[in-house]
Coordinates of C-alpha atoms in Angstrom, one line a residue:
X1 CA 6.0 37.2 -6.0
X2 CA 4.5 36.0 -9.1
X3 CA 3.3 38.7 -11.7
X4 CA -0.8 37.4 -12.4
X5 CA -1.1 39.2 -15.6
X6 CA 2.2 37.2 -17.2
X7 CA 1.1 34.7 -19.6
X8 CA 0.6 31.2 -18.0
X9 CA 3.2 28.7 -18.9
X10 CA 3.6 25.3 -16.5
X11 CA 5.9 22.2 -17.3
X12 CA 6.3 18.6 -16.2
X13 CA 9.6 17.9 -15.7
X14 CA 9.5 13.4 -15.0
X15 CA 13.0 12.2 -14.9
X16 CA 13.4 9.2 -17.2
X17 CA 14.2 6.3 -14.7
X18 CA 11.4 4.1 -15.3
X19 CA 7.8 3.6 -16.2
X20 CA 5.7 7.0 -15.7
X21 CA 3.8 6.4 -11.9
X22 CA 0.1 7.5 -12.6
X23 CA 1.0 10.0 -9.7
X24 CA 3.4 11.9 -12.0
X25 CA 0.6 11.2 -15.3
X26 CA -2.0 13.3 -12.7
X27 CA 0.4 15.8 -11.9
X28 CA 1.0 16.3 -15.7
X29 CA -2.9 16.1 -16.2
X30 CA -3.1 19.3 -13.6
X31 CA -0.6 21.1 -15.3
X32 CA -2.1 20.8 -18.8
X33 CA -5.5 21.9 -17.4
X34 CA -4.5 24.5 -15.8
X35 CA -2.8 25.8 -19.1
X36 CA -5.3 24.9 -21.6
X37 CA -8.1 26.8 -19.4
X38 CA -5.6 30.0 -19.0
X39 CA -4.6 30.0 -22.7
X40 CA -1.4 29.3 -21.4
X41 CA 1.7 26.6 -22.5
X42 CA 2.5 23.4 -21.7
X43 CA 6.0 22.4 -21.3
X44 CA 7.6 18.9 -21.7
X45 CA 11.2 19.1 -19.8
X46 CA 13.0 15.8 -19.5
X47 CA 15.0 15.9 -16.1
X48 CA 17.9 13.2 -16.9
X49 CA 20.8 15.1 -14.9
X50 CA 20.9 11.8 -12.8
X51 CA 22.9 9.7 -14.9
X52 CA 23.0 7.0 -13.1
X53 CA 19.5 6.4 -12.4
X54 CA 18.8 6.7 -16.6
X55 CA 16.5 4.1 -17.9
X56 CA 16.7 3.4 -21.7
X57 CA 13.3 3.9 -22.9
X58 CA 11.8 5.8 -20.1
X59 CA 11.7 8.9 -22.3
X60 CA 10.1 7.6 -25.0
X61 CA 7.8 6.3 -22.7
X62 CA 6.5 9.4 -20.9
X63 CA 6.0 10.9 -23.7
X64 CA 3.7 8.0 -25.4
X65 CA 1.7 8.3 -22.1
X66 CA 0.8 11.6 -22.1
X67 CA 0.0 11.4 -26.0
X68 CA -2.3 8.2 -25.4
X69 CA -4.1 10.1 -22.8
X70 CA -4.7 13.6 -24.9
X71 CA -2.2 15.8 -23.1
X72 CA -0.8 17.9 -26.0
X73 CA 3.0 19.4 -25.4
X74 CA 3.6 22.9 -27.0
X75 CA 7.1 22.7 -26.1
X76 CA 9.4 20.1 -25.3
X77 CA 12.3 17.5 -26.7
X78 CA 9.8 16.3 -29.5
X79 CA 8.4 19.2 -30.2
X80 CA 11.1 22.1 -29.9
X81 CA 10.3 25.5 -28.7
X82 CA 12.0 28.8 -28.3
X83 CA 13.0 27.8 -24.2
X84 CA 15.4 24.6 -25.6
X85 CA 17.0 22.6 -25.3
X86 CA 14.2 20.8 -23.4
X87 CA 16.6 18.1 -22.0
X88 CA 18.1 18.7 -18.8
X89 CA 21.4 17.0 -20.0
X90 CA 21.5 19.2 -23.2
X91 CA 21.7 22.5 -21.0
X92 CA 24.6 21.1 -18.7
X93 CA 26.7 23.9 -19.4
X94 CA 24.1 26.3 -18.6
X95 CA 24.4 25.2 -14.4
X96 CA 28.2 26.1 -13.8
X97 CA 27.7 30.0 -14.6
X98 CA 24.8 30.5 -12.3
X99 CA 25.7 27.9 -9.0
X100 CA 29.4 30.5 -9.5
X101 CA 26.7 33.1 -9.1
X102 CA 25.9 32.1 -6.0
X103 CA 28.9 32.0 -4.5
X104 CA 29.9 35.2 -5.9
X105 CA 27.4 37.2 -4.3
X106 CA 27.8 35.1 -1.1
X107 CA 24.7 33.2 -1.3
X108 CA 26.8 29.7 -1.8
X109 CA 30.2 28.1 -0.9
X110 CA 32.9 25.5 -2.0
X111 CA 33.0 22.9 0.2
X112 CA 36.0 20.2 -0.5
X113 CA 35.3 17.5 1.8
X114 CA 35.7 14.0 0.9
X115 CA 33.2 11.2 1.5
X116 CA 35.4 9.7 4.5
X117 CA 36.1 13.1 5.8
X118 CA 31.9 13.4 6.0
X119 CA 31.4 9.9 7.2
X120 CA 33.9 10.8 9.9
X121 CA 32.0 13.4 11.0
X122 CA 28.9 11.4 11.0
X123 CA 30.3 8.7 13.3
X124 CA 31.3 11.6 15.7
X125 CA 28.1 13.0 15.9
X126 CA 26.3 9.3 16.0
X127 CA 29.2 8.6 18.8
X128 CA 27.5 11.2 21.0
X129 CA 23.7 10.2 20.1
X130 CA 23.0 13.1 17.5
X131 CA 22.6 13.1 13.6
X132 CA 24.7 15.6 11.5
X133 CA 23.6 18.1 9.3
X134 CA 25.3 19.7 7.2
X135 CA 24.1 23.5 7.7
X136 CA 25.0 26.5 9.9
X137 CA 26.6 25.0 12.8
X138 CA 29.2 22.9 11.4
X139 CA 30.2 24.8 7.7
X140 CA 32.9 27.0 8.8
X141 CA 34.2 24.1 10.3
X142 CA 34.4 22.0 7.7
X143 CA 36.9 22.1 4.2
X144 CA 34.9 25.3 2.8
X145 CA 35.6 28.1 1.0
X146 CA 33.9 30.3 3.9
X147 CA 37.0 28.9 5.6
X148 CA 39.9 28.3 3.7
X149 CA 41.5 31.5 2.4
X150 CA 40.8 32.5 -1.3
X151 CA 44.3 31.1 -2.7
X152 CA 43.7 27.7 -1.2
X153 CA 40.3 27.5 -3.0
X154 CA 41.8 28.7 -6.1
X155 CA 44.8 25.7 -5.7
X156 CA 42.4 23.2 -4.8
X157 CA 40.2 23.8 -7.8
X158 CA 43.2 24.2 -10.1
X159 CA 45.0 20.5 -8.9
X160 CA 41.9 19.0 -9.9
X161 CA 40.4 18.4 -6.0
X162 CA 36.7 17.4 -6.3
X163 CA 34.1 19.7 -4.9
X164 CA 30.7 20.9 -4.7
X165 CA 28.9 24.2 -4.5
X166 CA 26.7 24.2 -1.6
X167 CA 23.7 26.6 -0.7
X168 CA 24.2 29.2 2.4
X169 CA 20.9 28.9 4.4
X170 CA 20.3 31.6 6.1
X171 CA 20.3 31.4 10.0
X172 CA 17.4 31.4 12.3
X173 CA 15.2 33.2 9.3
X174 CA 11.1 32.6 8.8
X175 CA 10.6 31.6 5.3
X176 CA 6.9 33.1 4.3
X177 CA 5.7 31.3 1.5
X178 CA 2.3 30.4 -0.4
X179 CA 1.1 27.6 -2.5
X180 CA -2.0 27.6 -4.3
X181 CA -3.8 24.5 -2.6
X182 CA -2.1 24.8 0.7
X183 CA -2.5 28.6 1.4
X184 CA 0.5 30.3 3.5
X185 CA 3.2 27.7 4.8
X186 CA 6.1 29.1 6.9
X187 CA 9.2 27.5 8.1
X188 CA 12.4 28.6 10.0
X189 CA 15.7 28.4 8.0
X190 CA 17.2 27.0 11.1
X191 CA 15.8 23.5 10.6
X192 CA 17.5 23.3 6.6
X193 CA 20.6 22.0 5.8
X194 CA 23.0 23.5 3.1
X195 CA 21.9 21.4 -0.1
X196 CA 24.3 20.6 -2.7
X197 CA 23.7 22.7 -5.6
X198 CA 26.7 21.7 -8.2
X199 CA 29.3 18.6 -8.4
X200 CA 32.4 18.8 -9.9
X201 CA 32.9 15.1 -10.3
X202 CA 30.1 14.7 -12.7
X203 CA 29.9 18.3 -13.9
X204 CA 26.2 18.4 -13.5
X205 CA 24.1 20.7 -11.3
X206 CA 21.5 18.9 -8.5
X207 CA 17.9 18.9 -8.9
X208 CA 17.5 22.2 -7.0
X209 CA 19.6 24.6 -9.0
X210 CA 18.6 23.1 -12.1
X211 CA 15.0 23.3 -11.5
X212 CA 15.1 26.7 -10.6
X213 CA 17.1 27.7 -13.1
X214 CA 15.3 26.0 -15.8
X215 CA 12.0 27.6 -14.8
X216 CA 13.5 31.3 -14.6
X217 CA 15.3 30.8 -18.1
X218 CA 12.2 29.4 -19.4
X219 CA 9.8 31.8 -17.8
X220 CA 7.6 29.3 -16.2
X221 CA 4.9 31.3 -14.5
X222 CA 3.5 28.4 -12.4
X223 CA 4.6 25.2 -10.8
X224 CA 2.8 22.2 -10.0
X225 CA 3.8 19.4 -8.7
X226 CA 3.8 16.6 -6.4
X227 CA 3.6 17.0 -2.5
X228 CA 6.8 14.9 -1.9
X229 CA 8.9 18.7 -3.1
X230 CA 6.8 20.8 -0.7
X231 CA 10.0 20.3 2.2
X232 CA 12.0 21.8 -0.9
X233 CA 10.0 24.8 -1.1
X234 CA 11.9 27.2 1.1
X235 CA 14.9 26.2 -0.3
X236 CA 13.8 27.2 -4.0
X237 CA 12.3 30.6 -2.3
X238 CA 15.3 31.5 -1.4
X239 CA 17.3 30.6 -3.7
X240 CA 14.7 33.3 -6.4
X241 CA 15.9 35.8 -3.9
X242 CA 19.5 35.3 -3.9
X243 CA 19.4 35.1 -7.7
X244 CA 17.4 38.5 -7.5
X245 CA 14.2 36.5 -9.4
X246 CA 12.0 36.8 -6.5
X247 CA 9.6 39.1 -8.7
X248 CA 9.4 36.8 -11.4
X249 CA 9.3 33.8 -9.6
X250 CA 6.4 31.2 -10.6
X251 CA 3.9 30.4 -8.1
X252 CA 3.4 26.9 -6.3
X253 CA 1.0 24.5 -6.2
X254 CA 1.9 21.0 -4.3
X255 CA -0.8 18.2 -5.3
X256 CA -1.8 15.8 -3.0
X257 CA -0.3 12.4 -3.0
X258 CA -2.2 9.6 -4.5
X259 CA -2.7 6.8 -1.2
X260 CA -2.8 3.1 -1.3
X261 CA -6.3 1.5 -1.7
X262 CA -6.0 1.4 2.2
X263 CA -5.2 5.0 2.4
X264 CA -2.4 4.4 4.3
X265 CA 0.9 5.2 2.2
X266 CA 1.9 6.1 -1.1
X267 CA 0.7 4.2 -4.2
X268 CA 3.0 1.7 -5.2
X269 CA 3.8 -0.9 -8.0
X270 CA 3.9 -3.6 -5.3
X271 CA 0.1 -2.1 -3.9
X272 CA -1.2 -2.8 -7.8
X273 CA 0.7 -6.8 -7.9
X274 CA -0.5 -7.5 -5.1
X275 CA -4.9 -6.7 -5.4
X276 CA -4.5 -7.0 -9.8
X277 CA -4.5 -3.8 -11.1
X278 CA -2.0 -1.2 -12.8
X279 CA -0.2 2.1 -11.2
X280 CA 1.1 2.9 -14.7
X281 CA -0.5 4.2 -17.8
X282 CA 0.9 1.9 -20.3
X283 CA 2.5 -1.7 -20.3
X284 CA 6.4 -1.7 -19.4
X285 CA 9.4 -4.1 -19.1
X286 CA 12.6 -2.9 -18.3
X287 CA 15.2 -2.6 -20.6
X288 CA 17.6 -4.1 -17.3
X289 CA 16.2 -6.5 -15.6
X290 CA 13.1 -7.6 -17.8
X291 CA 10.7 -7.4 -15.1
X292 CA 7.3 -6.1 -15.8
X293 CA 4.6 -3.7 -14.9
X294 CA 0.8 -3.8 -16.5
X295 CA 0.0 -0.6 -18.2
X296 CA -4.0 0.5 -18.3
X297 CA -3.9 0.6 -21.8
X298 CA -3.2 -3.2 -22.2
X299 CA -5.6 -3.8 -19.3
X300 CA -8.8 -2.4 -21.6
X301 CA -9.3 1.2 -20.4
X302 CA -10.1 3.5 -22.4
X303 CA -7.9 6.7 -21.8
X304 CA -10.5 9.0 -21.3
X305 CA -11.8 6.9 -18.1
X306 CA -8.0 7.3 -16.7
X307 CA -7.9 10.8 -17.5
X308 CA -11.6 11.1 -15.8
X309 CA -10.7 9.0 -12.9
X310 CA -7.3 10.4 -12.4
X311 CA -8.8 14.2 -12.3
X312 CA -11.2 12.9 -9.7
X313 CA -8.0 11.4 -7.5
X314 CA -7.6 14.7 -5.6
X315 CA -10.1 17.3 -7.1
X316 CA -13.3 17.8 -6.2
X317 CA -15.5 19.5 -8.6
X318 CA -18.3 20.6 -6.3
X319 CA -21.0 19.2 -8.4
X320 CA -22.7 15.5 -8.4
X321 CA -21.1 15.1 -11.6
X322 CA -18.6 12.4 -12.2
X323 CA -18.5 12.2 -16.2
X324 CA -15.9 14.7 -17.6
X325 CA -15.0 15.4 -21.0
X326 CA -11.4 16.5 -21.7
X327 CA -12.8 20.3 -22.7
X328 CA -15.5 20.1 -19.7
X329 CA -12.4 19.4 -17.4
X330 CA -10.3 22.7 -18.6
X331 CA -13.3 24.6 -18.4
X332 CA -14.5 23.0 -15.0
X333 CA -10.4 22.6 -13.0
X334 CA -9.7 24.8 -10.5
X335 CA -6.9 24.5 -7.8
X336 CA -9.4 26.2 -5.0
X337 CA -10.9 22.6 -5.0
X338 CA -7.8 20.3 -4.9
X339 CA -7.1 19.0 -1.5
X340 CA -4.9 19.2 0.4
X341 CA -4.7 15.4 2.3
X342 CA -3.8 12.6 -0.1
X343 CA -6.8 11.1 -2.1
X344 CA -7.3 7.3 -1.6
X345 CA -6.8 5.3 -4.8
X346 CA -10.0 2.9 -5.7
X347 CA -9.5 0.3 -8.1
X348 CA -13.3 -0.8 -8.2
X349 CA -13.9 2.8 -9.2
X350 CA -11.6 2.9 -11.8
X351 CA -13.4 0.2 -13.9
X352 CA -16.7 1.8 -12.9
X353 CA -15.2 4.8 -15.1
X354 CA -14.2 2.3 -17.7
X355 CA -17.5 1.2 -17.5
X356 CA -19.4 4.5 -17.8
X357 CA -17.4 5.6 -21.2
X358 CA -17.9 1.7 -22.7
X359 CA -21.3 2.3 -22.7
X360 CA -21.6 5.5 -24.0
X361 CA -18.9 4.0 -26.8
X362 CA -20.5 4.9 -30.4
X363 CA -21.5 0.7 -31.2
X364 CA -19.4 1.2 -34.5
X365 CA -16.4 2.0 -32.7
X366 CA -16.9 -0.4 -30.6
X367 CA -17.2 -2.9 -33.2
X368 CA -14.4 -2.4 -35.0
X369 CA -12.2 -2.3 -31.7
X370 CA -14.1 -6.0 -30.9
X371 CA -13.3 -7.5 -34.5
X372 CA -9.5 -8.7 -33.4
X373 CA -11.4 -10.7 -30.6
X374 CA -13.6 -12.0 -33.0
X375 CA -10.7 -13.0 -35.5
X376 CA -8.9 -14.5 -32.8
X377 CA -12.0 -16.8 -31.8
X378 CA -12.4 -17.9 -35.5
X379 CA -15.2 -15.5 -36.3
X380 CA -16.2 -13.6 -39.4
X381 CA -19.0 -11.4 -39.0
X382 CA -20.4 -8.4 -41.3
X383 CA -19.2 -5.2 -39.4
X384 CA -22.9 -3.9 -39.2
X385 CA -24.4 -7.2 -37.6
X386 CA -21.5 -6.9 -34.8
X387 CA -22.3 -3.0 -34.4
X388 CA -25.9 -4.3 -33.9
X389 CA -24.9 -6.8 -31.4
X390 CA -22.3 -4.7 -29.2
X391 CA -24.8 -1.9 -28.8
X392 CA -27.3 -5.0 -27.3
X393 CA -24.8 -6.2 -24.9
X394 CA -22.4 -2.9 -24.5
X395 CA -24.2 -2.1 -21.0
X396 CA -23.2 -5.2 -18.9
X397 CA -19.3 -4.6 -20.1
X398 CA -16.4 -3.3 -18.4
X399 CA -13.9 -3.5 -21.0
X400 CA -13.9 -4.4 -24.8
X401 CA -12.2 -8.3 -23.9
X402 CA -16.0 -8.6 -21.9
X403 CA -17.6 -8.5 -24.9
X404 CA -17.1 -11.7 -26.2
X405 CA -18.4 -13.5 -23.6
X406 CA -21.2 -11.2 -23.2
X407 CA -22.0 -11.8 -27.1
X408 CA -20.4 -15.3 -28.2
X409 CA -23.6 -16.9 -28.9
X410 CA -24.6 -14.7 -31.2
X411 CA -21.8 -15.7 -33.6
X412 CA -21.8 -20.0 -31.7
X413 CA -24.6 -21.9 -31.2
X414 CA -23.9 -23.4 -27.6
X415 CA -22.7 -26.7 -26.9
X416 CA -23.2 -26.9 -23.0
X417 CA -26.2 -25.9 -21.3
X418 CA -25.8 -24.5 -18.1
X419 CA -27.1 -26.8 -15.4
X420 CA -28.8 -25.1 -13.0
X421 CA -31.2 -23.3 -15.4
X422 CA -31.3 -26.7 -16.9
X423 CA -32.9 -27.9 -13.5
X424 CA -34.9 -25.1 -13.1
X425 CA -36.9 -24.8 -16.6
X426 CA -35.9 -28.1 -18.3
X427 CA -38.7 -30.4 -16.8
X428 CA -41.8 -31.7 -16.8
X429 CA -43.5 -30.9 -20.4
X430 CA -41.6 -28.2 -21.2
X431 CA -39.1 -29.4 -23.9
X432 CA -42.7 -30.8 -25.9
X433 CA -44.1 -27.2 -25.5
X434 CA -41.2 -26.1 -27.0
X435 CA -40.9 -28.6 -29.7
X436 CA -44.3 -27.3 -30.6
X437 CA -42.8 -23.8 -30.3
X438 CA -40.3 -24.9 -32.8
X439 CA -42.7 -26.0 -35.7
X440 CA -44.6 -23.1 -35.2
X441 CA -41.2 -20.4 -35.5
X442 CA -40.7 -22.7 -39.0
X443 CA -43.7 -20.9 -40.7
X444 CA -42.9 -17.6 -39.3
X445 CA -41.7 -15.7 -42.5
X446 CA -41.0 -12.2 -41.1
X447 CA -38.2 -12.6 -38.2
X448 CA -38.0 -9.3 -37.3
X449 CA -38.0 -8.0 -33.4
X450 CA -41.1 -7.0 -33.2
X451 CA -42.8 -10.0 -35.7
X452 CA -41.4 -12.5 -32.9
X453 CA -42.5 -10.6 -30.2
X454 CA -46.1 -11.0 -31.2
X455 CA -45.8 -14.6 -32.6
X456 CA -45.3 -16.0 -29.7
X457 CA -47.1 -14.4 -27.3
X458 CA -50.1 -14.7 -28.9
X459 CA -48.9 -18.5 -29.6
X460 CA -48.7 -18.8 -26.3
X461 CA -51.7 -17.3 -25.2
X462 CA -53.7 -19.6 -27.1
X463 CA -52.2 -22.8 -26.0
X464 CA -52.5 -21.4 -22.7
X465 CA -49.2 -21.9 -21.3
X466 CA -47.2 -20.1 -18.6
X467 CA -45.1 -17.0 -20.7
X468 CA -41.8 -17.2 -18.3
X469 CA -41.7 -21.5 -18.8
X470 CA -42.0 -20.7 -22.4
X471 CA -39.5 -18.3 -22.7
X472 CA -36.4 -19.5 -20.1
X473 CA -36.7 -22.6 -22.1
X474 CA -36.7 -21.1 -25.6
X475 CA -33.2 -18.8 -24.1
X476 CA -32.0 -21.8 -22.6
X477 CA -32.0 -23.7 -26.4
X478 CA -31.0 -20.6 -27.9
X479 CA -28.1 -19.2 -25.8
X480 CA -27.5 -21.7 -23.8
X481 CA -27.9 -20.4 -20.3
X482 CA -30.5 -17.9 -18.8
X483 CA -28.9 -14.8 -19.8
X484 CA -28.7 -12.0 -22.3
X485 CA -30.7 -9.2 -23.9
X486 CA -34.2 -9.2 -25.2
X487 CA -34.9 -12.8 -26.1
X488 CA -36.8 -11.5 -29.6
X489 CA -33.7 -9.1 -30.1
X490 CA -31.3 -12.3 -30.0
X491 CA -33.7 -14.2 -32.6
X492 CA -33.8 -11.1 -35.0
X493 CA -29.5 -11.6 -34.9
X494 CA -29.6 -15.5 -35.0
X495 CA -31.8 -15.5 -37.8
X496 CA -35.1 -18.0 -38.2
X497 CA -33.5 -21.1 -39.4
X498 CA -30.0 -21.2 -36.8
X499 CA -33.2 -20.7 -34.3
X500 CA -34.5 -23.9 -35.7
X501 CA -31.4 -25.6 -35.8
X502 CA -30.4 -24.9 -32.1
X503 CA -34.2 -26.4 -30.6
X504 CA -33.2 -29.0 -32.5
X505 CA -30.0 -29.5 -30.6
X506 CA -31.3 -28.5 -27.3
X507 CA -33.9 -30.7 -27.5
X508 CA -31.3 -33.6 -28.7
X509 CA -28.5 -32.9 -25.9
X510 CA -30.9 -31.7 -23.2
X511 CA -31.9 -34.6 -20.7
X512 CA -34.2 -33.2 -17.5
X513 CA -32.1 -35.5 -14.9
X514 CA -28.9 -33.4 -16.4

């Protein structure tokens, strides 16, 4: 097993066929964690063996997602590193040497057979109601090299016959294994086929040998990743100890898979079409066939509330607390509190997050981030009187596009009037106590918060009039419906004379039968 005191070095290893899944951006979040609180390094390795399943783009991609959520690479295709080339399809000539290994030491075979010979086979078995495996019981059967003698191998090879290098599972032997979340996990060789390790026809090595012999070569001390490569487990185990790595094999850790809001299945793009909300970090559209996904950067989230949210999504950090810095998650992680069933994904809680870090947005950020809405609505506002109003209205948001419409009649006077506050605090003599109101606001020199607060309740206190008719009515004229901070705060941004001006229109455009 693993050596403890071996400096910590982890890698996420995405293949590049499309849009990062927030799945594999939490599984990346886990591993830079676990690496920044150890001290430890954290590797970028592009997967992209597959050829066929390459996405142009996809690369570039991953790598903006984990930059626009703060997970810094220390080594990787960007970045370099002494362990490179960090692309899978950059070491291809790496893979031959060690699947030959194998079958050198008798841990692997050739096997020759053609696609219709194997689907021949299939059919046979099917015939007789039983699926086929390729594994112990039917390899010395088949076109192998643990059949065939060593000079038809050698011709076969030579004439250019395609073939792969598959593994030799053991018979009938308990694998004994450990994973980090999931404790001891055993499994009988007898249940594994004899996965492919090498292809000729492509010259590229399969996920398996390449993964493990990426990790040993790059002396990756722990891996963590996704529950879907737990089955694969044994298989990698064993193939440490037929390399004779089993002492400086990395440990395991198999994260729980992220569920549909039902809980029931894996997350999918189709599960975030169909209830409005995203399953990847940042907007994509396919280089192939133009279709679409929404990204949670172009929906309004802030990163750190994805990163916060996502950490949550399987990890439990046995306090009440929900809010996590970046620095209080590395100091906080810890794999003894990841679970081990698959953690339900909440959209409603996601924008709750988004919501907790908007409001504790510094106002002058948030500002500045709000000025392109502003432009776009034909507004031009000082930068200090928008700061002032964002940090009035900031609590009631969910995301910066909110804020206009929490805010627009700060920089508009209104032109409608909602209806039903219309009905319930436009009648009777209210619009001449307001009137009266309004000449009296005229006078009023200093229109500060607190001058306006005392104006007019000691106005209204000595006309005698009812505070809450007074002051619906005065909102109502001012903003244009019943809603909105302090009313004295929003006549301190409007300013005395728009205050004026919009009594003036209220009391022109508002009828009591509206």
């Amino acid at each position: 097993m693993s050596d403890n005191t071996r400096p910590v070095r982890v890698r996420f290893a995405p293949s590049p066929t499309g849009p990062l899944h927030i799945g594999g951006l939490r599984t990346a979040l886990y591993n830079y964690l676990f690496a920044r609180q150890h001290g430890g390094t954290m590797i970028l390795r592009i997967e992209d063996t597959d050829s066929h399943r390459f996405v142009p783009g996809a690369e570039e991609y991953i790598m903006e997602s984990l930059d626009w959520c703060g997970i810094h690479i220390d080594e990787g295709v960007r970045e370099g590193g002494p362990y490179g080339p960090y692309r899978q399809s950059e070491r291809r000539e790496i893979y031959l040497q060690y699947a030959e290994q194998l079958v050198g030491s008798g841990n692997a075979y050739y096997a020759f057979d053609t696609p219709e010979e194997l689907e021949t086979v299939r059919k046979e078995y099917e015939s007789r109601g039983e699926t086929f495996a390729y594994d112990h019981t039917v390899r010395e059967r088949m076109n192998t090299s643990l059949r065939l003698s060593a000079e038809e191998v050698s011709e076969r090879i030579a004439r250019g016959d395609q073939w792969v290098i598959r593994f030799k599972m053991p018979e009938n032997e308990e694998v004994v294994m450990q994973d980090m979340i999931r404790g001891e996990v055993r499994m009988n060789t007898s249940t594994l086929d004899d996965k492919v390790l090498y292809k000729s026809a492509d010259r590229l090595p399969t996920y398996h040998l390449a993964n493990i012999v990426d990790d040993h070569l790059m002396e990756v001390s722990h891996v963590i990743r996704g529950e879907e490569w737990l089955p694969s487990l044994p298989l990698h185990y064993l193939l440490y100890r037929a390399f004779g790595w089993s002492d400086t094999q990395p440990e395991f850790a198999h994260l729980p898979l992220l569920l549909k809001p039902t809980g029931q299945g894996k997350l999918s793009k189709r599960d975030g079409d169909k209830m409005g909300f995203p399953v990847f970090p940042l907007f994509w559209k396919s280089p192939t066939t133009g279709e679409t996904a929404h990204g949670y950067r172009e929906d309004g989230y802030f990163p750190e509330a994805v990163v916060n949210m996502l950490a949550l999504l399987g990890w439990n950090p046995g306090t009440e607390q929900e809010i996590f810095s970046m620095d209080e998650l590395i100091a906080a992680f810890s794999f003894d509190r990841v679970g081990k069933s698959g953690a339900r994904f909440q959209p409603d809680k996601a924008r709750w997050f988004n919501a907790q870090y908007m409001h504790r947005r510094d106002n002058g950020e948030l500002a500045r981030l709000f000025q392109p809405i502003l432009k776009e609505k034909g507004v031009e506002a000082p930068l200090d009187r928008v700061e002032y109003i964002v940090g009035l209205v900031k609590d009631r948001a969910v995301f910066v596009s909110d804020l206009w419409d929490l805010s627009s009649y700060f920089f508009v006077a209104p032109t409608e009037y909602d209806a039903k506050s219309v009905r319930k605090y436009w009648k009777d003599d209210v619009p001449a106590r307001l009137a009266e109101l309004r000449d009296a606001l005229a006078g009023v020199e200093e229109f500060s918060v607190e001058a306006t607060d005392r104006f007019v309740h000691e106005w209204n206190e000595s006309k005698g009039y009812v505070i809450g008719q007074t002051m619906n009515s005065l909102r109502l004229a001012v903003v244009g419906a019943c809603k909105g901070p302090s009313m004295f705060e929003i006549l301190y941004v409007v300013g005395r004379d728009e205050t004026i001006r919009r009594i003036d229109a209220a009391l022109a455009a508002i009828h009591p039968e509206a």
